[in-house]
Coordinates of C-alpha atoms and ligand atoms in Angstrom, one line a residue:
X226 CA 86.8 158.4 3.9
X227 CA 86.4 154.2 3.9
X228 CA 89.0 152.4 1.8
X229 CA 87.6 150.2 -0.4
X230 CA 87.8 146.7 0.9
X231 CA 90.4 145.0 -1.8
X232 CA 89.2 142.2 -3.6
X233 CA 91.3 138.9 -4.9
X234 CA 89.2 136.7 -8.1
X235 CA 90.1 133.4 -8.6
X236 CA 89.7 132.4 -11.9
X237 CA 88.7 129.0 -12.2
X238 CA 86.6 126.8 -8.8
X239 CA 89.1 123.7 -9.6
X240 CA 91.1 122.2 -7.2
X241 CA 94.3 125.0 -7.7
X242 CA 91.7 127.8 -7.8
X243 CA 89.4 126.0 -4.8
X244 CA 92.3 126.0 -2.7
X245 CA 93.9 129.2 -3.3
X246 CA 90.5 130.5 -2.4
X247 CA 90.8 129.1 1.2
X248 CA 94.6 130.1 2.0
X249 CA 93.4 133.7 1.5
X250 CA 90.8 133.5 3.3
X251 CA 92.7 131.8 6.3
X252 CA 95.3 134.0 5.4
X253 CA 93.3 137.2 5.8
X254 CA 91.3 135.7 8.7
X255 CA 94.4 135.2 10.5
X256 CA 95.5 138.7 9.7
X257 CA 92.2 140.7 11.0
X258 CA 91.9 141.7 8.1
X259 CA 88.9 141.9 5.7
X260 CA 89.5 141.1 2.3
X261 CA 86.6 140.2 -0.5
X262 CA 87.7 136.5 -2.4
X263 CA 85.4 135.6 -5.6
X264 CA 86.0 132.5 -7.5
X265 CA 85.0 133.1 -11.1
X266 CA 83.9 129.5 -12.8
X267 CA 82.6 129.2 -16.0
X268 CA 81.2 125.7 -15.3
X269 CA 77.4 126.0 -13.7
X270 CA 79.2 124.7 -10.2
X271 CA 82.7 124.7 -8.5
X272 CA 84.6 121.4 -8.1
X273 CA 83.1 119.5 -11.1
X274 CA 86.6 118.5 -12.4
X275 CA 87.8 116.9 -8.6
X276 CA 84.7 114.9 -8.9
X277 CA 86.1 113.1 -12.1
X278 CA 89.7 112.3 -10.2
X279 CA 90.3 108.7 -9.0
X280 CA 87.6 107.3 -10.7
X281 CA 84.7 109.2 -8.3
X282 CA 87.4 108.4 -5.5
X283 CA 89.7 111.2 -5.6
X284 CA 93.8 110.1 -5.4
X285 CA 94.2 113.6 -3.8
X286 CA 98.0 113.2 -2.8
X287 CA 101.0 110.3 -2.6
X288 CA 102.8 110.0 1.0
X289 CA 105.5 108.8 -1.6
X290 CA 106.2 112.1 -4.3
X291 CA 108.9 111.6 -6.3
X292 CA 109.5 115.3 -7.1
X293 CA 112.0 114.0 -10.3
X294 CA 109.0 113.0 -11.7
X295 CA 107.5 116.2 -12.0
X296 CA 107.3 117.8 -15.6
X297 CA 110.0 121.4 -14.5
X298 CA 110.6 119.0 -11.4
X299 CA 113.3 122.2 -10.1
X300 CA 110.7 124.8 -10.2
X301 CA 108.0 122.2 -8.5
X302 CA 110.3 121.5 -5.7
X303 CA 110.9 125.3 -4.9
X304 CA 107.3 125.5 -4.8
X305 CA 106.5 123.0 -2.5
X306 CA 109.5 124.1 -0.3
X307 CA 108.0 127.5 -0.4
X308 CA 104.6 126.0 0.8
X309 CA 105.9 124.2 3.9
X310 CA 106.8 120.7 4.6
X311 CA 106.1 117.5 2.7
X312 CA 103.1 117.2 5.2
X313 CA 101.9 120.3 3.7
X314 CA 98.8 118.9 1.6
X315 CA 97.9 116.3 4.5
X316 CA 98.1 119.6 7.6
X317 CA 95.4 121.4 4.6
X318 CA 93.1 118.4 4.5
X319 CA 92.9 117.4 8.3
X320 CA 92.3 121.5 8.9
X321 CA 89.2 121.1 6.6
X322 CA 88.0 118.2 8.7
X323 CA 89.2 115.3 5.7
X324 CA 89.7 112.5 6.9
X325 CA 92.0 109.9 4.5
X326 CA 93.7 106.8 4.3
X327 CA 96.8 105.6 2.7
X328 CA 97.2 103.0 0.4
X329 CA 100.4 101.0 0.6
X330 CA 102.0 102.2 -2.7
X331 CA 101.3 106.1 -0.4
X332 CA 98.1 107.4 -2.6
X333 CA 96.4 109.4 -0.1
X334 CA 92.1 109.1 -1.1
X335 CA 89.4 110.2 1.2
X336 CA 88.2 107.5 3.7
X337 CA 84.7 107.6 2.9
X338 CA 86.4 106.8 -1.0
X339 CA 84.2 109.9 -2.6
X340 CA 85.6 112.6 -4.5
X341 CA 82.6 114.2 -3.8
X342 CA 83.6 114.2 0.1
X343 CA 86.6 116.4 -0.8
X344 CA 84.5 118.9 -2.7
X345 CA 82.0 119.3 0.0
X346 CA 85.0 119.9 2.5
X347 CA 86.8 122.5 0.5
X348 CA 83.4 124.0 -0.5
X349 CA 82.3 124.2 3.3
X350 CA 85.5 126.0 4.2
X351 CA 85.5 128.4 1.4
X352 CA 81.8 129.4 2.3
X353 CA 82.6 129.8 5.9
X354 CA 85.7 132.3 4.9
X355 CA 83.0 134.0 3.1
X356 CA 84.0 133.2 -1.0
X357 CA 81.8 133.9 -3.2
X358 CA 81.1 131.8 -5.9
X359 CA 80.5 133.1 -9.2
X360 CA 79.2 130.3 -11.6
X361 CA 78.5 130.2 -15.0
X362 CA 81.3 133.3 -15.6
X363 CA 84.2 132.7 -18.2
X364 CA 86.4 135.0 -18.1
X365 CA 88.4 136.1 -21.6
X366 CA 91.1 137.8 -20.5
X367 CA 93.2 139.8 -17.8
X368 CA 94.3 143.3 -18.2
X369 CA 96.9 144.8 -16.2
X370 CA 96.2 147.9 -13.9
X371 CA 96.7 151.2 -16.1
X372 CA 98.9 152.4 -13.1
X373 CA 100.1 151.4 -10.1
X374 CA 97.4 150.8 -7.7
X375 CA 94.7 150.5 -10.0
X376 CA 92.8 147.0 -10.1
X377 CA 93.2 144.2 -12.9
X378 CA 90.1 144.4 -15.4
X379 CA 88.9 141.3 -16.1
X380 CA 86.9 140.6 -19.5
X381 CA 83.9 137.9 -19.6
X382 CA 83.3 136.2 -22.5
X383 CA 79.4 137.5 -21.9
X384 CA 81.5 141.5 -22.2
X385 CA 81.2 142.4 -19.1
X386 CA 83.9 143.0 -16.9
X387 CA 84.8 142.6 -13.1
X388 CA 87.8 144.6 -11.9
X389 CA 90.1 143.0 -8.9
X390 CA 93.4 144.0 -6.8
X391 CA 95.0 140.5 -7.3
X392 CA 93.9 138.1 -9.9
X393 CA 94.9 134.1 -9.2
X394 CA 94.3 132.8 -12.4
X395 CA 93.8 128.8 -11.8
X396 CA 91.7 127.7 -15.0
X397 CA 93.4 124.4 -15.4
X398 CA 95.0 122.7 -18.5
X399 CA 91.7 122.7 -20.6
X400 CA 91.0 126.0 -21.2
X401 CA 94.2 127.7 -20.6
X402 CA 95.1 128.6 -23.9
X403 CA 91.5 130.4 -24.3
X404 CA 92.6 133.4 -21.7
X405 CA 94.8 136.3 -22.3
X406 CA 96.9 136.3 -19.1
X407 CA 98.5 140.0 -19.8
X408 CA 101.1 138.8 -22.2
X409 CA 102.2 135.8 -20.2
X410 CA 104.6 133.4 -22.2
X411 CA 102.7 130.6 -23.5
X412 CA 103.5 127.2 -25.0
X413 CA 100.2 125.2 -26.7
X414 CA 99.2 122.3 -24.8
X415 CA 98.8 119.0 -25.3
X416 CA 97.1 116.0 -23.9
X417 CA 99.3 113.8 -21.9
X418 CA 98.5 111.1 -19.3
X419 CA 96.3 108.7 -21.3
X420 CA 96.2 105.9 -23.7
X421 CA 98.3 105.4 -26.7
X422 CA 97.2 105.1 -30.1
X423 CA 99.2 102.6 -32.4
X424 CA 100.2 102.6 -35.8
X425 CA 97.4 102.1 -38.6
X426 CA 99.0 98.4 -39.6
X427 CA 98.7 97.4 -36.1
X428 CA 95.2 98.6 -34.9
X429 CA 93.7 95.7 -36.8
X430 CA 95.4 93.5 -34.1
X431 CA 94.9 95.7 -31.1
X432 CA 91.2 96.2 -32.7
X433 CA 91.1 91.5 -31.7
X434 CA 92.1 92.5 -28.3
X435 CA 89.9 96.0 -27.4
X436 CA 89.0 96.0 -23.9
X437 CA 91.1 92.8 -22.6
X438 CA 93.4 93.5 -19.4
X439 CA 96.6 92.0 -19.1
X440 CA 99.1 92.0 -15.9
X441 CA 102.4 93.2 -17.8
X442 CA 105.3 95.5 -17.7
X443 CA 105.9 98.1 -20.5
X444 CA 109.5 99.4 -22.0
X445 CA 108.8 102.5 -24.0
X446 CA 111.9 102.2 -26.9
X447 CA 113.1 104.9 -28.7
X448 CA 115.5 104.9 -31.6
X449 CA 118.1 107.2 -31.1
X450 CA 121.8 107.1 -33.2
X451 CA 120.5 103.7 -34.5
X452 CA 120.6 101.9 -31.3
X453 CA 117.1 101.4 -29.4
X454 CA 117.0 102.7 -26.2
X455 CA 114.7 102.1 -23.4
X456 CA 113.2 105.2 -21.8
X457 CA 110.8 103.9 -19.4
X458 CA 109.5 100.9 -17.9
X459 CA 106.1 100.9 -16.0
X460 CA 104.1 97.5 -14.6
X461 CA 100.2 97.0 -14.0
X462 CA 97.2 96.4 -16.1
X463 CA 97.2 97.1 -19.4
X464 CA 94.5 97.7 -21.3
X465 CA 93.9 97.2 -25.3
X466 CA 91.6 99.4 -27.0
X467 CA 90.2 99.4 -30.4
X468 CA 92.9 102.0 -31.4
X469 CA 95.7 101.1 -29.0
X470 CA 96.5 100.6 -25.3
X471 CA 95.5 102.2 -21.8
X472 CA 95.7 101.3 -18.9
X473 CA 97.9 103.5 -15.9
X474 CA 101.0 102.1 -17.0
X475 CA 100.5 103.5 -20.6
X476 CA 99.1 106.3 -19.0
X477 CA 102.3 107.1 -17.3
X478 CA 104.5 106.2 -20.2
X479 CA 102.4 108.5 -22.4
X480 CA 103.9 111.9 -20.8
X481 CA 107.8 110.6 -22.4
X482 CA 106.1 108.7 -25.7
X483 CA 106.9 110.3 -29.5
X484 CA 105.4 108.8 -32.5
X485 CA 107.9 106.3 -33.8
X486 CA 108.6 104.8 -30.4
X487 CA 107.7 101.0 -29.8
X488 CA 106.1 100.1 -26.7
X489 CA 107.7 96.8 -25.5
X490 CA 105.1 94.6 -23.7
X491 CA 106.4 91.8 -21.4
X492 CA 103.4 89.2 -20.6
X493 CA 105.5 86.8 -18.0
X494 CA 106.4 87.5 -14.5
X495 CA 109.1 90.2 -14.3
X496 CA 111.7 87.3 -12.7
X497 CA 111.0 85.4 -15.8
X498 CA 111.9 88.0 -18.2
X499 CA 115.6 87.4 -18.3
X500 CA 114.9 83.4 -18.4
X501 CA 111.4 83.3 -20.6
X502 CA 113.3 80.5 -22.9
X503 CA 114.7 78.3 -20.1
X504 CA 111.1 78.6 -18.4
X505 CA 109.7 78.0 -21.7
X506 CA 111.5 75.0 -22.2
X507 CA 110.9 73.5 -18.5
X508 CA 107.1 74.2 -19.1
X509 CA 107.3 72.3 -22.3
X510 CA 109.1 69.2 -20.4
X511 CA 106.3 69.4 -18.1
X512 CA 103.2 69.6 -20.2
X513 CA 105.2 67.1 -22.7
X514 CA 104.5 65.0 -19.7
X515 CA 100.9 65.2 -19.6
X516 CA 100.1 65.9 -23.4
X517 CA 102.6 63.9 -25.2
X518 CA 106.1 65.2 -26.6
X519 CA 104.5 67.1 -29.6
X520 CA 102.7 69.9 -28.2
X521 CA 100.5 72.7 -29.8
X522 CA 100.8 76.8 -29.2
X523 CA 97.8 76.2 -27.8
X524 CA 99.1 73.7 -25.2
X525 CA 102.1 76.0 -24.4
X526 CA 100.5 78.7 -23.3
X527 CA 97.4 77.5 -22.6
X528 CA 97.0 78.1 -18.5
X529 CA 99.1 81.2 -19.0
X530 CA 98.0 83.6 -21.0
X531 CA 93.4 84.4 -22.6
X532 CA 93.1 82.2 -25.3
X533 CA 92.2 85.7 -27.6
X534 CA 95.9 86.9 -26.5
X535 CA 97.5 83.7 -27.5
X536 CA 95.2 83.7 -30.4
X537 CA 96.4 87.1 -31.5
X538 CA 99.9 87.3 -30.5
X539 CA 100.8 84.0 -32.2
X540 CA 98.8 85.6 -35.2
X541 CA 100.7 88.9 -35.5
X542 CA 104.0 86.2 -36.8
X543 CA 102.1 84.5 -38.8
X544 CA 100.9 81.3 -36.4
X545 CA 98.5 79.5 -35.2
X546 CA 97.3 78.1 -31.8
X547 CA 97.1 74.6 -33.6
X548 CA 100.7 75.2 -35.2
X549 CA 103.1 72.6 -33.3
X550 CA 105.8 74.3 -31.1
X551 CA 109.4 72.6 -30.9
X552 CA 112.0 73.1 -28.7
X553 CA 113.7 75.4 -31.7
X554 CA 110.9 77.5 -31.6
X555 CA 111.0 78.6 -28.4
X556 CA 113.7 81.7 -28.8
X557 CA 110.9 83.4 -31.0
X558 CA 108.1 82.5 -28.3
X559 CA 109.8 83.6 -25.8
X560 CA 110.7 87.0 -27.4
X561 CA 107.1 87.3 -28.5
X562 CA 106.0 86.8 -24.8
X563 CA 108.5 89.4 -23.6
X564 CA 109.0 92.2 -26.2
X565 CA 105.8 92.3 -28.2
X566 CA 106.1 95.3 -29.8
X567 CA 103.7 98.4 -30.7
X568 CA 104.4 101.4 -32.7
X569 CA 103.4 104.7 -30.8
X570 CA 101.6 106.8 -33.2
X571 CA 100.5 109.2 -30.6
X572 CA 97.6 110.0 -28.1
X573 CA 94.6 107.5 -28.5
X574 CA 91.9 109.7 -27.1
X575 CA 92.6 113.3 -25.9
X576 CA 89.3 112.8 -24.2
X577 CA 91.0 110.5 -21.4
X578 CA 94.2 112.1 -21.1
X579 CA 94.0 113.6 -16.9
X580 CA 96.1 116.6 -18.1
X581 CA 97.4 118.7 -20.3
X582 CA 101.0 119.5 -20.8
X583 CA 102.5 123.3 -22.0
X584 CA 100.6 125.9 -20.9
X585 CA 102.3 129.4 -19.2
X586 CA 105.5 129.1 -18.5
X587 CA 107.0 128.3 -15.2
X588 CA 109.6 131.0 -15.6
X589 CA 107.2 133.6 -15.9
X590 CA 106.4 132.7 -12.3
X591 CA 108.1 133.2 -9.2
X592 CA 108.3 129.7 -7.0
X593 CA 108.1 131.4 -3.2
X594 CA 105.1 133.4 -4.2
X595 CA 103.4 131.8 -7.5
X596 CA 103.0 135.5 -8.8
X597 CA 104.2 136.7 -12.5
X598 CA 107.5 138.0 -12.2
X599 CA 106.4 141.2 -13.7
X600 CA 103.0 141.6 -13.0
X601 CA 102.7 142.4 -9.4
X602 CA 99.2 141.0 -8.2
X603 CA 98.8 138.3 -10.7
X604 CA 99.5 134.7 -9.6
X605 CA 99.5 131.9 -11.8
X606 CA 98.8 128.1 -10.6
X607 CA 98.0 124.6 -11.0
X608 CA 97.9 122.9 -14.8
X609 CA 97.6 126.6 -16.2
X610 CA 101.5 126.3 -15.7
X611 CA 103.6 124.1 -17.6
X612 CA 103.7 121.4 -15.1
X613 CA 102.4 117.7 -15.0
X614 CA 103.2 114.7 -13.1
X615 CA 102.4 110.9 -13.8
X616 CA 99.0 109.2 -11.9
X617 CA 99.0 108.4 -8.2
X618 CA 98.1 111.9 -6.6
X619 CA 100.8 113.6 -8.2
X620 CA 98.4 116.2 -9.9
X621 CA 95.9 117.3 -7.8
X622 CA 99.0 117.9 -5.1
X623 CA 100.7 119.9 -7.0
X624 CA 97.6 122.1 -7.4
X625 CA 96.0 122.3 -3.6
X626 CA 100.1 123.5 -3.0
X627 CA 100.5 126.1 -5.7
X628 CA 96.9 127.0 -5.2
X629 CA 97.6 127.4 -1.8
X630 CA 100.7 129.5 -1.4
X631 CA 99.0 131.6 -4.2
X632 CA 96.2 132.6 -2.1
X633 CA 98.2 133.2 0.8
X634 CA 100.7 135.2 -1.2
X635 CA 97.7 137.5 -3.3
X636 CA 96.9 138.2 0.4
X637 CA 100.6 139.4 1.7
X638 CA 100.7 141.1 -1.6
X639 CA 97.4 143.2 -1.1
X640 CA 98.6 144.0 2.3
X641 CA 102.2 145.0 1.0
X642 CA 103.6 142.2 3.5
X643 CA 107.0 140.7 2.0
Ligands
FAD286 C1 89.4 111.8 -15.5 C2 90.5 112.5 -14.6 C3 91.0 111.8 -13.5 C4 92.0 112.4 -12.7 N1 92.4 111.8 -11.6 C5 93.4 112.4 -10.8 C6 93.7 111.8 -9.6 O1 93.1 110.8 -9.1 N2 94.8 112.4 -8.9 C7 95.4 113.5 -9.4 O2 96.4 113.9 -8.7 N3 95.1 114.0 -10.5 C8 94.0 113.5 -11.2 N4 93.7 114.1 -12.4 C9 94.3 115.4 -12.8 C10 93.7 116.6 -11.9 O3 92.3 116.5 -12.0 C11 94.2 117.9 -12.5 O4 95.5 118.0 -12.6 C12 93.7 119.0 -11.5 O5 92.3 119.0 -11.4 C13 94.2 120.4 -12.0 O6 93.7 121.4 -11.1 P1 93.4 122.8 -11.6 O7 92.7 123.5 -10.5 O8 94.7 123.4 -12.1 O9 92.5 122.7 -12.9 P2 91.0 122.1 -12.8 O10 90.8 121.2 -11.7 O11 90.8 121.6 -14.2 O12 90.1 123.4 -12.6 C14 90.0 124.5 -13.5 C15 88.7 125.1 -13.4 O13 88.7 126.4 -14.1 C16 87.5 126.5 -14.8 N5 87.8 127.4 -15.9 C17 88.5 127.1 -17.0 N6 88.6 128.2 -17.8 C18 87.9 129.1 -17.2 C19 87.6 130.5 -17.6 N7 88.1 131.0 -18.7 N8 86.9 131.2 -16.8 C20 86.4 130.7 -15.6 N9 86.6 129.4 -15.2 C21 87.4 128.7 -16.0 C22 87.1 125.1 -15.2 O14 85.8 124.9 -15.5 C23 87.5 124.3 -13.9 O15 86.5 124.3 -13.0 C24 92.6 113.6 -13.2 C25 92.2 114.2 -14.3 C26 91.1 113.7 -15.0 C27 90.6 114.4 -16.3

């Protein structure tokens, strides 16, 4: 009698769940071996959420990963040792045919600077490997096998069911905590990796500013044993919003903020930071040239910073732009230009935020293989796990590489190879 061919569902045709689709079939293609992979996607097409990354452009990896930064950073690193070398993601892409550039900060996008290029790449391989993709599915939850070498049963939220030998379950950050994983630890997400929302007294301010960009560097400050610490800095554009402040830099900051913190916004050059008053004061002499010794705010900063930011920052201590500015003044100014400060009162618009953090726990999951410690035949990968990085790439690798040692792995695992 013919054994029945095994079969590996993917739940979830995002980036994790595209790729992991694509190591098993390369995996099994490699073997000889014939083995069915379905991707089960509750969206009406695979890929839609890669499509959305890098503005439309796709940041699909860094050359530069700074592992640290990772959100479980040890259990990342195993995982990407288990997967190969740091080349690993770039070797995937250029077998798919991609072809990329590198930025100088290393964020790796797509030459032809489409998302939609990447999608069509993965899409292509998974339909020459034979996937089949199942749209327009959701599936509810994942039942164990009764016994051993029974299949996983797989409820869809229609109540039907599909029945698989290994299940990679790559549903992303979104939906995660909608699926019953067989009893997998959980913790609730949360959106990280967006703007900030500021406290109620301030967004009348912010509200002056919505939709200004600033060059500037960013402390987030913490109180902690009454001293205020600073627990990260991060430089670029800054946005203000109606409700608070975007922009990647706030974006990055957002996966350490609390409600309470300050954000500390610096508006000079960095090298002026430590000097703002002497600079302040040799700016003064200058203009005092030129304008006469009694100058305005307005004269002061005029040149340096939109007149709305003056406007407002000057406003927010109870001054004008028409106010005169002495020499005595110019401690205050030059704090306000360097540590104008925000209270966090949490995430501005969950909508925005690129990920979500919690999810099933990394030590559920082994790191060489991605599968459930207990649960022989059930992988886990991707922002379904508890991990998140900051922008620049750092996401979607960490998906292609757990999605792909996952694939490869539910393969091995079918075919009893260690
Ligand atoms: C606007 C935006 C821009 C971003 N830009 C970048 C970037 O440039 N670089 C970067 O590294 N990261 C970026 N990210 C983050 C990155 O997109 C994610 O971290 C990454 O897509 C996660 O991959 P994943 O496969 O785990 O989940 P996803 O890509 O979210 O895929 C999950 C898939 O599972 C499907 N699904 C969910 N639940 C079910 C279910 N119950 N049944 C069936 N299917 C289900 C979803 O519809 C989806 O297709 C961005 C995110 C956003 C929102």
């Amino acid at each position: 009698m013919n054994e029945r061919m095994k079969r590996i569902a993917i739940i979830g045709g995002g980036a994790a769940g595209l790729a992991a689709a694509i190591a098993a079939g390369d995996r099994a293609r490699e073997l000889g071996v014939s083995v069915e992979v379905a991707i089960y996607e509750r969206d009406d097409r695979v890929g839609r959420s890669i499509l959305a990354t890098g503005n439309g452009r796709c940041n699909f990896s860094n050359l530069e990963l700074e592992i640290g930064e990772y959100r479980n950073a040890d259990f990342v690193k195993r995982v990407f040792e288990s997967a190969g070398d740091e080349r690993f993601v770039c070797d995937f892409f250029d077998g798919l045919g991609l072809e990329w550039r590198a930025e100088p900060d290393g964020r790796l996008y797509p030459l032809a600077n489409k998302a939609s290029v990447v999608v069509d790449a993965l899409r292509a391989a998974a339909a020459d490997l034979g996937v089949h993709e199942a749209c327009e599915r959701e599936v509810v939850s994942i039942e164990p096998p009764r016994e051993d070498g029974k299949p996983f049963t797989m409820r869809m939220k229609d109540g039907e069911f599909q029945r698989a030998d290994a299940v990679v379950l790559a549903c992303g950050g979104r939906m995660a905590a909608s699926i019953e994983a067989a009893g997998v630890p959980f913790t609730p997400m949360r959106p990280v990796l967006g703007p900030l929302r500021v406290s109620e007294e301030e967004i009348p301010l912010v509200r002056e500013l919505d939709n200004i960009r600033v060059k500037s560097s960013v402390t987030l400050m913490r109180e902690q044993d009454g001293e205020n610490i600073a627990i990260a800095t991060e430089q670029g554009e800054l946005m203000f919003r109606k409700y608070g402040v975007s922009g990647i830099c706030v974006f990055n900051l957002s996966r350490l903020a609390q409600p309470g913190d300050t954000l500390s916004i610096c508006f000079l050059r960095d090298d002026l930071r430590g000097r703002a008053e002497g600079y302040l004061q040799a700016r003064m002499r200058k203009l005092g040239k030129r304008f006469g010794e009694s100058l305005t705010y307005e004269q002061v900063l005029r040149g340096m910073l939109l007149p709305r930011v003056s406007e407002t920052l000057l406003k927010s201590v109870g001054l004008k732009l028409e106010d005169t500015c002495a020499k005595r003044d110019l401690d205050d100014l030059a704090s306000l230009l360097t540590s104008f400060s925000l209270e966090v009162a949490g995430i501005g618009d969950a909508d925005l935020c690129q990920v979500r953090r919690g999810g099933f726990a990394v030590e559920a999951v082994s790191s060489d293989i991605m599968q459930v410690h207990d649960r022989p035949g059930l992988f886990i990968v991707g922002e379904a796990l508890d991990v998140d990085g900051p922008c620049g790439g750092y996401n979607l690798h960490w998906a292609w590489t757990s999605g792909c040692l996952s694939g490869r792995s539910a393969v091995n695992s079918l075919l009893e190879i260690g």
